[in-house]
Amino acid sequence: MMGADLKRGWCPSLLRPMESGDGWLVRVRPRAAVITAVIARAVAGAATRYGNGRIEITNRANLQIRGLRPETVEPFAAAMEAVGAADDGPAILVSPLAGSDPGVAAETLDLAAAIARASGLALPAKFGVLIDGGGALPLAGLSLDVTLRAAGGRWLLDGAEVAVEDAAARALALAEVRACAPRQVAGRTDTRPALGFHPYGDGRQGAVLLAPAFGQLQATQLSSLADLAERLGDGSLRPTPWKSLAIAGVERRDEGLLRDLARQIRLMTEPDDRRLGIVTCVGAPSCSRGEVETYAAAESLALSRHEGDPLLHLSGCAKGCAHPGPAEVTLVGENGRFTFIRRGRPGNEAVAHGLTLAQCAALMQSVPA
């Protein structure tokens, strides 16, 4: 199954791994925005058994499993197939709370299923369809190559109104056209929902949004989250494109307990956590292209940040995978040091090159935003 695909350069999926500095990585896609507790435990167990136990939440709300070896890629895929998690169809990003929050447009999951059934549609590896049904966690500020968005009882296809009965077919037709054209740049603003409780319409139930630091989970944390979802939620985890996880169907009276238990397994639960304003990739040595270690650098920089500080993008190399748009400050790894870019993205004009982390921190403090 894997032989011809086991090479560098793929946009990774479950069946098409990508080589990195710490081994091979694959991605598990949620089905209809949901990772059940059973699947979460299976991912955690297989990530420990066949990889290095590190799991990332990606910008497309997938789970990315790191540290696999060539001989463990197929056993990992088989473990996912055994629990019904082997989804390798079109990349569709759906509202995280679809199927739980009554405020999400009722057609959202049906539209996603109709597009997913178009298995014969040949799309580029990084091509994505976004279906935003609104609700307590709307995908506001995000767009992909094709974007369907609910708006006041209507559906908009890239901003143009479409009848709901025609929406899937129109989206597929647009996808076919754009698949043959230069790729659209994904849209992303710095706006993201706050961590904590997001009530549904009646206020009695809602979803609790939690986040691992910089989007990286350990397998043991994922297993513990599955237990919490079964105990205090609807039994599912919902990865988000903000590198966080929502536990849906939580009673308001239980949200404080859930957050307390999540903190015990080292999850971020508070909207003012200073690490939330930093977006970073895995960096060196886990990424073969990384030119600096990023996670320890991000933890260090977080200590000097304050509530309301603008977004900081810390990139291990010039690719800038973690954040496709501009940021107020972007630090790019360069031969063990950093390039400092203000109000831009990797590759834009730099303020300075060859800085140490301490020099970057001082520059951020000395120059007004």
Tab-separated table of N, CA and C in Angstrom, residues 277-340:
chain	number	residue	atom	x	y	z
A	277	GLY	N	-0.760	33.707	22.255
A	277	GLY	CA	-0.424	34.708	21.250
A	277	GLY	C	0.778	34.354	20.403
A	278	ILE	N	1.282	33.127	20.556
A	278	ILE	CA	2.445	32.683	19.784
A	278	ILE	C	2.041	31.491	18.924
A	279	VAL	N	2.310	31.582	17.638
A	279	VAL	CA	2.089	30.472	16.721
A	279	VAL	C	3.446	29.967	16.272
A	280	THR	N	3.675	28.657	16.406
A	280	THR	CA	4.975	28.121	16.038
A	280	THR	C	4.840	26.747	15.402
A	281	CYS	N	5.841	26.379	14.659
A	281	CYS	CA	5.939	25.044	14.066
A	281	CYS	C	6.778	24.167	14.984
A	282	VAL	N	7.023	22.929	14.558
A	282	VAL	CA	7.756	21.995	15.411
A	282	VAL	C	9.243	22.322	15.474
A	283	GLY	N	9.800	22.939	14.436
A	283	GLY	CA	11.192	23.371	14.445
A	283	GLY	C	12.196	22.230	14.479
A	284	ALA	N	13.481	22.607	14.663
A	284	ALA	CA	14.559	21.622	14.762
A	284	ALA	C	14.553	21.011	16.173
A	285	PRO	N	14.974	19.775	16.314
A	285	PRO	CA	15.428	18.843	15.286
A	285	PRO	C	14.304	17.999	14.694
A	286	SER	N	13.069	18.201	15.164
A	286	SER	CA	11.971	17.342	14.702
A	286	SER	C	11.665	17.532	13.229
A	287	CYS	N	11.851	18.762	12.734
A	287	CYS	CA	11.670	19.025	11.302
A	287	CYS	C	13.032	19.110	10.642
A	288	SER	N	13.201	18.397	9.546
A	288	SER	CA	14.503	18.368	8.878
A	288	SER	C	14.874	19.714	8.271
A	289	ARG	N	13.898	20.595	8.058
A	289	ARG	CA	14.182	21.913	7.501
A	289	ARG	C	14.375	22.974	8.572
A	290	GLY	N	14.059	22.635	9.813
A	290	GLY	CA	14.156	23.617	10.881
A	290	GLY	C	15.591	24.054	11.131
A	291	GLU	N	15.774	25.359	11.320
A	291	GLU	CA	17.112	25.905	11.576
A	291	GLU	C	17.271	26.402	13.009
A	292	VAL	N	16.175	26.357	13.780
A	292	VAL	CA	16.234	26.670	15.209
A	292	VAL	C	15.260	25.753	15.932
A	293	GLU	N	15.500	25.551	17.223
A	293	GLU	CA	14.543	24.856	18.076
A	293	GLU	C	13.465	25.878	18.442
A	294	THR	N	12.189	25.505	18.304
A	294	THR	CA	11.112	26.489	18.426
A	294	THR	C	10.320	26.413	19.724
A	295	TYR	N	10.026	25.219	20.237
A	295	TYR	CA	9.124	25.119	21.374
A	295	TYR	C	9.711	25.753	22.629
A	296	ALA	N	10.955	25.463	22.942
A	296	ALA	CA	11.575	26.079	24.109
A	296	ALA	C	11.686	27.589	23.919
A	297	ALA	N	11.966	28.012	22.677
A	297	ALA	CA	12.034	29.449	22.395
A	297	ALA	C	10.680	30.110	22.622
A	298	ALA	N	9.610	29.444	22.171
A	298	ALA	CA	8.270	29.996	22.350
A	298	ALA	C	7.907	30.078	23.829
A	299	GLU	N	8.222	29.033	24.595
A	299	GLU	CA	7.954	29.058	26.037
A	299	GLU	C	8.696	30.218	26.700
A	300	SER	N	9.933	30.443	26.284
A	300	SER	CA	10.727	31.528	26.857
A	300	SER	C	10.131	32.888	26.515
A	301	LEU	N	9.751	33.081	25.267
A	301	LEU	CA	9.196	34.366	24.845
A	301	LEU	C	7.842	34.631	25.506
A	302	ALA	N	7.090	33.566	25.785
A	302	ALA	CA	5.777	33.738	26.406
A	302	ALA	C	5.879	34.389	27.782
A	303	LEU	N	7.001	34.179	28.477
A	303	LEU	CA	7.153	34.710	29.830
A	303	LEU	C	7.141	36.233	29.856
A	304	SER	N	7.539	36.862	28.744
A	304	SER	CA	7.615	38.330	28.718
A	304	SER	C	6.444	38.970	27.986
A	305	ARG	N	5.435	38.145	27.613
A	305	ARG	CA	4.287	38.698	26.902
A	305	ARG	C	3.187	39.123	27.870
A	306	HIS	N	2.283	39.970	27.373
A	306	HIS	CA	1.195	40.485	28.185
A	306	HIS	C	-0.122	40.299	27.444
A	307	GLU	N	-1.218	40.310	28.183
A	307	GLU	CA	-2.531	40.183	27.575
A	307	GLU	C	-2.737	41.301	26.557
A	308	GLY	N	-3.212	40.948	25.384
A	308	GLY	CA	-3.449	41.940	24.343
A	308	GLY	C	-2.285	42.145	23.404
A	309	ASP	N	-1.136	41.524	23.682
A	309	ASP	CA	-0.013	41.637	22.757
A	309	ASP	C	-0.394	41.039	21.401
A	310	PRO	N	0.089	41.615	20.294
A	310	PRO	CA	-0.267	41.092	18.974
A	310	PRO	C	0.389	39.747	18.699
A	311	LEU	N	-0.077	39.102	17.648
A	311	LEU	CA	0.380	37.760	17.302
A	311	LEU	C	1.874	37.734	16.997
A	312	LEU	N	2.536	36.730	17.533
A	312	LEU	CA	3.938	36.448	17.239
A	312	LEU	C	4.014	35.123	16.500
A	313	HIS	N	4.630	35.113	15.321
A	313	HIS	CA	4.830	33.888	14.548
A	313	HIS	C	6.301	33.506	14.654
A	314	LEU	N	6.550	32.341	15.217
A	314	LEU	CA	7.908	31.818	15.373
A	314	LEU	C	8.057	30.642	14.424
A	315	SER	N	8.858	30.809	13.386
A	315	SER	CA	8.992	29.796	12.342
A	315	SER	C	10.395	29.216	12.331
A	316	GLY	N	10.480	27.895	12.302
A	316	GLY	CA	11.784	27.243	12.312
A	316	GLY	C	12.588	27.437	11.043
A	317	CYS	N	11.905	27.780	9.947
A	317	CYS	CA	12.597	28.012	8.675
A	317	CYS	C	11.783	29.005	7.859
A	318	ALA	N	12.231	29.269	6.647
A	318	ALA	CA	11.604	30.296	5.821
A	318	ALA	C	10.275	29.859	5.204
A	319	LYS	N	9.877	28.583	5.351
A	319	LYS	CA	8.606	28.140	4.783
A	319	LYS	C	7.405	28.745	5.498
A	320	GLY	N	7.504	28.934	6.788
A	320	GLY	CA	6.411	29.540	7.538
A	320	GLY	C	5.154	28.704	7.588
A	321	CYS	N	5.280	27.393	7.764
A	321	CYS	CA	4.125	26.480	7.692
A	321	CYS	C	3.059	26.751	8.747
A	322	ALA	N	3.449	27.224	9.921
A	322	ALA	CA	2.502	27.317	11.029
A	322	ALA	C	1.468	28.412	10.856
A	323	HIS	N	1.797	29.443	10.060
A	323	HIS	CA	0.884	30.587	9.934
A	323	HIS	C	1.041	31.173	8.532
A	324	PRO	N	0.057	30.952	7.650
A	324	PRO	CA	0.215	31.374	6.260
A	324	PRO	C	0.132	32.871	6.039
A	325	GLY	N	-0.436	33.614	6.984
A	325	GLY	CA	-0.611	35.047	6.795
A	325	GLY	C	0.458	35.863	7.481
A	326	PRO	N	0.367	37.191	7.378
A	326	PRO	CA	1.313	38.060	8.084
A	326	PRO	C	1.013	38.101	9.571
A	327	ALA	N	2.016	38.437	10.359
A	327	ALA	CA	1.872	38.617	11.802
A	327	ALA	C	2.549	39.924	12.188
A	328	GLU	N	2.170	40.443	13.350
A	328	GLU	CA	2.790	41.685	13.814
A	328	GLU	C	4.297	41.520	13.918
A	329	VAL	N	4.731	40.375	14.482
A	329	VAL	CA	6.151	40.037	14.522
A	329	VAL	C	6.313	38.605	14.040
A	330	THR	N	7.245	38.393	13.132
A	330	THR	CA	7.598	37.052	12.666
A	330	THR	C	9.088	36.840	12.899
A	331	LEU	N	9.431	35.769	13.593
A	331	LEU	CA	10.821	35.379	13.800
A	331	LEU	C	11.079	34.120	12.993
A	332	VAL	N	12.096	34.158	12.141
A	332	VAL	CA	12.394	33.038	11.245
A	332	VAL	C	13.766	32.483	11.574
A	333	GLY	N	13.830	31.158	11.784
A	333	GLY	CA	15.104	30.520	12.063
A	333	GLY	C	16.071	30.634	10.904
A	334	GLU	N	17.322	30.963	11.241
A	334	GLU	CA	18.356	31.129	10.219
A	334	GLU	C	19.706	30.770	10.841
A	335	ASN	N	20.179	29.539	10.522
A	335	ASN	CA	21.490	29.099	11.016
A	335	ASN	C	21.624	29.228	12.534
A	336	GLY	N	20.594	28.800	13.242
A	336	GLY	CA	20.656	28.808	14.689
A	336	GLY	C	20.287	30.126	15.328
A	337	ARG	N	20.042	31.152	14.518
A	337	ARG	CA	19.627	32.456	15.041
A	337	ARG	C	18.307	32.852	14.376
A	338	PHE	N	17.919	34.131	14.494
A	338	PHE	CA	16.600	34.536	14.037
A	338	PHE	C	16.661	35.764	13.137
A	339	THR	N	15.805	35.745	12.135
A	339	THR	CA	15.509	36.936	11.346
A	339	THR	C	14.239	37.565	11.911
A	340	PHE	N	14.247	38.863	12.101
A	340	PHE	CA	13.139	39.601	12.730
A	340	PHE	C	12.377	40.364	11.654
